[in-house]
Amino acid sequence: MQVSKNKMSVLQLTILTTVNMMGSGIIMLPTKLAEVGTISILSWIVTAIGSMALAYAFSKCGMYSRRSGGMGGYAEYTFGKSGNFMANYTYGISLLIANVAIAISAVGYGAELFGVNLSPLVICIATIAVLWICTIANFGGAHISGQISSITVWGVIIPVMGISIIGWYWFKADLYIHSWNPHNFPFFQAVGSSIAMTLWAFLGMESACANSEAVDNPEKNVPIAVLGGTLGAAVIYIVSTNVIAGIVPNIDLANSTAPFGLAFAQIFNPTIGKVIMALMIMSCCGSLLGWQFTIAQVFKSSSDAGYFPKLFSAVNKAEAPIKGMLTIVIIQSGLALMTISPSLNKQFNVLVNLAVVTNIIPYILSMATMIILQKVANVEPQKAKMANIIAFIGAAYSFYALYSSGEDAVMWGALATFLGWTLYGFVSPRFEMENNQNISSKY
């Protein structure tokens, strides 16, 4: 099939989707998974299936929805304006938290690169500094941020793809088997404890269908690209994290703040390991740069719609929402201070679980809207039935991931969500007065 001029092929869109998902989510995963053992490969399989179901459903939502606002627009079909608000609110909160975790990853690799032991307070200060630097770098607008991110993403692609291909030469099966379940966790606890961490690597899949207008025959090719991209990312994640587990002893991996650097140092020499650490730091900062701008845009679009305060709508000459960026980074600085932990790994774990919990809320809202969204779009019943089943699988996985994130993360995530309902009460007169007036007129 010939591809139209200026249109991507389905293969190109699939590759783009995979690269967009990789980002910096993987760079600390070998350490976190080592805390459970190589049995976590089962968590990867569960998450890969659940993520593909979610990704497929999002691709359908993107094609059928006629409302702007991403997941908020999807949720509005079923839950009205309050659903739109809650989807955007919880998604924004999730990204805000996730970026603090990305900054901590950069600090962890930096500490290993320069061979220094940082106290919890110094880790916090360094994390805040990274957040501010990456925020200020966005003042020049999206064009500059996009150019930088397109280069820095290679800082994670090269090491991850490299270890996935050449790492098998140094892979030791007995080391891998010995690390299967070193803490003797019960089976379901071992599998469940890694679900949140593996889902963390797939966060952002909901943006994969944003390029539907750039590909021929989107109704057919977007779901293929989204599923293929998610599957591609899953294979890369599973292979890279598991090959490292057969190269580096479990206890060393679990105590590392730069697992990919440690693996390359063991394969080659410490100098190569430090080069890999530098590449990962570059990737982290580039990813953080892009995501800080993305958060500001999410808050801006919600502000434009009347959900968030108007200060998030203000932009400079480069179309960068500076006031919103500064407000966001101040909140993130407070969050970094609030989550200070005895170790970097502990603080990273707390933030990741909380980011996953808050991100799951708009996932669930989006899955729940699939039935009515397809009815409004007049989708053929047989096609609609298949999409509804897949959306149900995605929702079921989302609830399992929510449960697996732990009591503390669910509690804080619930508090953040309940706060959102309260905040909606302050802006609801802009959206609900007409409905209530219509009801009053009937009496």
JSON list of C-alpha atoms in Angstrom, two decimals, residues 279-359:
[
{"chain": "A", "resi": 279, "resn": "LEU", "atom": "CA", "xyz": [23.92, 9.26, 28.82]},
{"chain": "A", "resi": 280, "resn": "MET", "atom": "CA", "xyz": [21.15, 8.30, 31.24]},
{"chain": "A", "resi": 281, "resn": "ILE", "atom": "CA", "xyz": [21.44, 11.65, 33.05]},
{"chain": "A", "resi": 282, "resn": "MET", "atom": "CA", "xyz": [21.16, 13.40, 29.69]},
{"chain": "A", "resi": 283, "resn": "SER", "atom": "CA", "xyz": [18.09, 11.36, 28.84]},
{"chain": "A", "resi": 284, "resn": "CYS", "atom": "CA", "xyz": [16.49, 12.03, 32.23]},
{"chain": "A", "resi": 285, "resn": "CYS", "atom": "CA", "xyz": [16.96, 15.77, 31.94]},
{"chain": "A", "resi": 286, "resn": "GLY", "atom": "CA", "xyz": [15.70, 15.81, 28.34]},
{"chain": "A", "resi": 287, "resn": "SER", "atom": "CA", "xyz": [12.65, 13.76, 29.30]},
{"chain": "A", "resi": 288, "resn": "LEU", "atom": "CA", "xyz": [12.02, 15.99, 32.30]},
{"chain": "A", "resi": 289, "resn": "LEU", "atom": "CA", "xyz": [12.33, 19.06, 30.09]},
{"chain": "A", "resi": 290, "resn": "GLY", "atom": "CA", "xyz": [9.62, 17.77, 27.77]},
{"chain": "A", "resi": 291, "resn": "TRP", "atom": "CA", "xyz": [7.33, 16.55, 30.53]},
{"chain": "A", "resi": 292, "resn": "GLN", "atom": "CA", "xyz": [7.58, 19.82, 32.48]},
{"chain": "A", "resi": 293, "resn": "PHE", "atom": "CA", "xyz": [6.34, 21.61, 29.38]},
{"chain": "A", "resi": 294, "resn": "THR", "atom": "CA", "xyz": [3.64, 18.97, 28.91]},
{"chain": "A", "resi": 295, "resn": "ILE", "atom": "CA", "xyz": [2.35, 19.46, 32.46]},
{"chain": "A", "resi": 296, "resn": "ALA", "atom": "CA", "xyz": [2.18, 23.21, 31.91]},
{"chain": "A", "resi": 297, "resn": "GLN", "atom": "CA", "xyz": [0.19, 22.61, 28.70]},
{"chain": "A", "resi": 298, "resn": "VAL", "atom": "CA", "xyz": [-2.21, 20.22, 30.48]},
{"chain": "A", "resi": 299, "resn": "PHE", "atom": "CA", "xyz": [-2.83, 22.83, 33.16]},
{"chain": "A", "resi": 300, "resn": "LYS", "atom": "CA", "xyz": [-3.13, 25.56, 30.51]},
{"chain": "A", "resi": 301, "resn": "SER", "atom": "CA", "xyz": [-5.75, 23.67, 28.50]},
{"chain": "A", "resi": 302, "resn": "SER", "atom": "CA", "xyz": [-7.72, 23.02, 31.69]},
{"chain": "A", "resi": 303, "resn": "SER", "atom": "CA", "xyz": [-7.42, 26.70, 32.58]},
{"chain": "A", "resi": 304, "resn": "ASP", "atom": "CA", "xyz": [-8.59, 27.71, 29.10]},
{"chain": "A", "resi": 305, "resn": "ALA", "atom": "CA", "xyz": [-11.63, 25.47, 29.59]},
{"chain": "A", "resi": 306, "resn": "GLY", "atom": "CA", "xyz": [-12.40, 27.19, 32.90]},
{"chain": "A", "resi": 307, "resn": "TYR", "atom": "CA", "xyz": [-11.43, 24.29, 35.19]},
{"chain": "A", "resi": 308, "resn": "PHE", "atom": "CA", "xyz": [-8.13, 25.64, 36.60]},
{"chain": "A", "resi": 309, "resn": "PRO", "atom": "CA", "xyz": [-7.12, 29.18, 37.74]},
{"chain": "A", "resi": 310, "resn": "LYS", "atom": "CA", "xyz": [-6.50, 31.69, 34.95]},
{"chain": "A", "resi": 311, "resn": "LEU", "atom": "CA", "xyz": [-2.82, 32.15, 35.84]},
{"chain": "A", "resi": 312, "resn": "PHE", "atom": "CA", "xyz": [-2.10, 28.82, 34.08]},
{"chain": "A", "resi": 313, "resn": "SER", "atom": "CA", "xyz": [-3.38, 30.33, 30.79]},
{"chain": "A", "resi": 314, "resn": "ALA", "atom": "CA", "xyz": [-0.89, 33.21, 30.68]},
{"chain": "A", "resi": 315, "resn": "VAL", "atom": "CA", "xyz": [1.87, 32.79, 28.06]},
{"chain": "A", "resi": 316, "resn": "ASN", "atom": "CA", "xyz": [4.95, 34.76, 26.99]},
{"chain": "A", "resi": 317, "resn": "LYS", "atom": "CA", "xyz": [6.00, 35.74, 23.46]},
{"chain": "A", "resi": 318, "resn": "ALA", "atom": "CA", "xyz": [7.30, 32.20, 22.86]},
{"chain": "A", "resi": 319, "resn": "GLU", "atom": "CA", "xyz": [3.85, 30.79, 23.80]},
{"chain": "A", "resi": 320, "resn": "ALA", "atom": "CA", "xyz": [5.32, 29.29, 26.97]},
{"chain": "A", "resi": 321, "resn": "PRO", "atom": "CA", "xyz": [2.99, 29.36, 30.04]},
{"chain": "A", "resi": 322, "resn": "ILE", "atom": "CA", "xyz": [5.68, 30.69, 32.40]},
{"chain": "A", "resi": 323, "resn": "LYS", "atom": "CA", "xyz": [3.41, 31.55, 35.34]},
{"chain": "A", "resi": 324, "resn": "GLY", "atom": "CA", "xyz": [1.96, 28.07, 35.23]},
{"chain": "A", "resi": 325, "resn": "MET", "atom": "CA", "xyz": [5.42, 26.50, 34.99]},
{"chain": "A", "resi": 326, "resn": "LEU", "atom": "CA", "xyz": [6.65, 28.45, 38.01]},
{"chain": "A", "resi": 327, "resn": "THR", "atom": "CA", "xyz": [3.58, 27.53, 40.04]},
{"chain": "A", "resi": 328, "resn": "ILE", "atom": "CA", "xyz": [4.02, 23.87, 39.15]},
{"chain": "A", "resi": 329, "resn": "VAL", "atom": "CA", "xyz": [7.73, 23.75, 40.02]},
{"chain": "A", "resi": 330, "resn": "ILE", "atom": "CA", "xyz": [7.06, 25.44, 43.37]},
{"chain": "A", "resi": 331, "resn": "ILE", "atom": "CA", "xyz": [4.50, 22.72, 44.17]},
{"chain": "A", "resi": 332, "resn": "GLN", "atom": "CA", "xyz": [6.99, 20.05, 43.03]},
{"chain": "A", "resi": 333, "resn": "SER", "atom": "CA", "xyz": [9.67, 21.54, 45.27]},
{"chain": "A", "resi": 334, "resn": "GLY", "atom": "CA", "xyz": [7.31, 21.22, 48.24]},
{"chain": "A", "resi": 335, "resn": "LEU", "atom": "CA", "xyz": [6.51, 17.64, 47.22]},
{"chain": "A", "resi": 336, "resn": "ALA", "atom": "CA", "xyz": [10.23, 16.78, 47.10]},
{"chain": "A", "resi": 337, "resn": "LEU", "atom": "CA", "xyz": [10.59, 18.13, 50.64]},
{"chain": "A", "resi": 338, "resn": "MET", "atom": "CA", "xyz": [7.51, 16.25, 51.87]},
{"chain": "A", "resi": 339, "resn": "THR", "atom": "CA", "xyz": [8.73, 12.89, 50.56]},
{"chain": "A", "resi": 340, "resn": "ILE", "atom": "CA", "xyz": [12.29, 12.98, 51.92]},
{"chain": "A", "resi": 341, "resn": "SER", "atom": "CA", "xyz": [13.23, 9.39, 52.76]},
{"chain": "A", "resi": 342, "resn": "PRO", "atom": "CA", "xyz": [16.26, 7.61, 54.28]},
{"chain": "A", "resi": 343, "resn": "SER", "atom": "CA", "xyz": [17.35, 6.51, 50.79]},
{"chain": "A", "resi": 344, "resn": "LEU", "atom": "CA", "xyz": [16.93, 7.70, 47.23]},
{"chain": "A", "resi": 345, "resn": "ASN", "atom": "CA", "xyz": [15.37, 4.38, 46.23]},
{"chain": "A", "resi": 346, "resn": "LYS", "atom": "CA", "xyz": [12.75, 4.69, 48.97]},
{"chain": "A", "resi": 347, "resn": "GLN", "atom": "CA", "xyz": [11.79, 8.22, 47.91]},
{"chain": "A", "resi": 348, "resn": "PHE", "atom": "CA", "xyz": [11.63, 7.14, 44.26]},
{"chain": "A", "resi": 349, "resn": "ASN", "atom": "CA", "xyz": [9.37, 4.22, 45.17]},
{"chain": "A", "resi": 350, "resn": "VAL", "atom": "CA", "xyz": [6.93, 6.41, 47.12]},
{"chain": "A", "resi": 351, "resn": "LEU", "atom": "CA", "xyz": [6.62, 8.89, 44.26]},
{"chain": "A", "resi": 352, "resn": "VAL", "atom": "CA", "xyz": [6.22, 6.25, 41.55]},
{"chain": "A", "resi": 353, "resn": "ASN", "atom": "CA", "xyz": [3.42, 4.46, 43.41]},
{"chain": "A", "resi": 354, "resn": "LEU", "atom": "CA", "xyz": [1.59, 7.74, 44.01]},
{"chain": "A", "resi": 355, "resn": "ALA", "atom": "CA", "xyz": [2.04, 8.81, 40.38]},
{"chain": "A", "resi": 356, "resn": "VAL", "atom": "CA", "xyz": [0.67, 5.48, 39.16]},
{"chain": "A", "resi": 357, "resn": "VAL", "atom": "CA", "xyz": [-2.38, 5.65, 41.46]},
{"chain": "A", "resi": 358, "resn": "THR", "atom": "CA", "xyz": [-3.37, 9.16, 40.38]},
{"chain": "A", "resi": 359, "resn": "ASN", "atom": "CA", "xyz": [-2.76, 8.31, 36.71]}
]
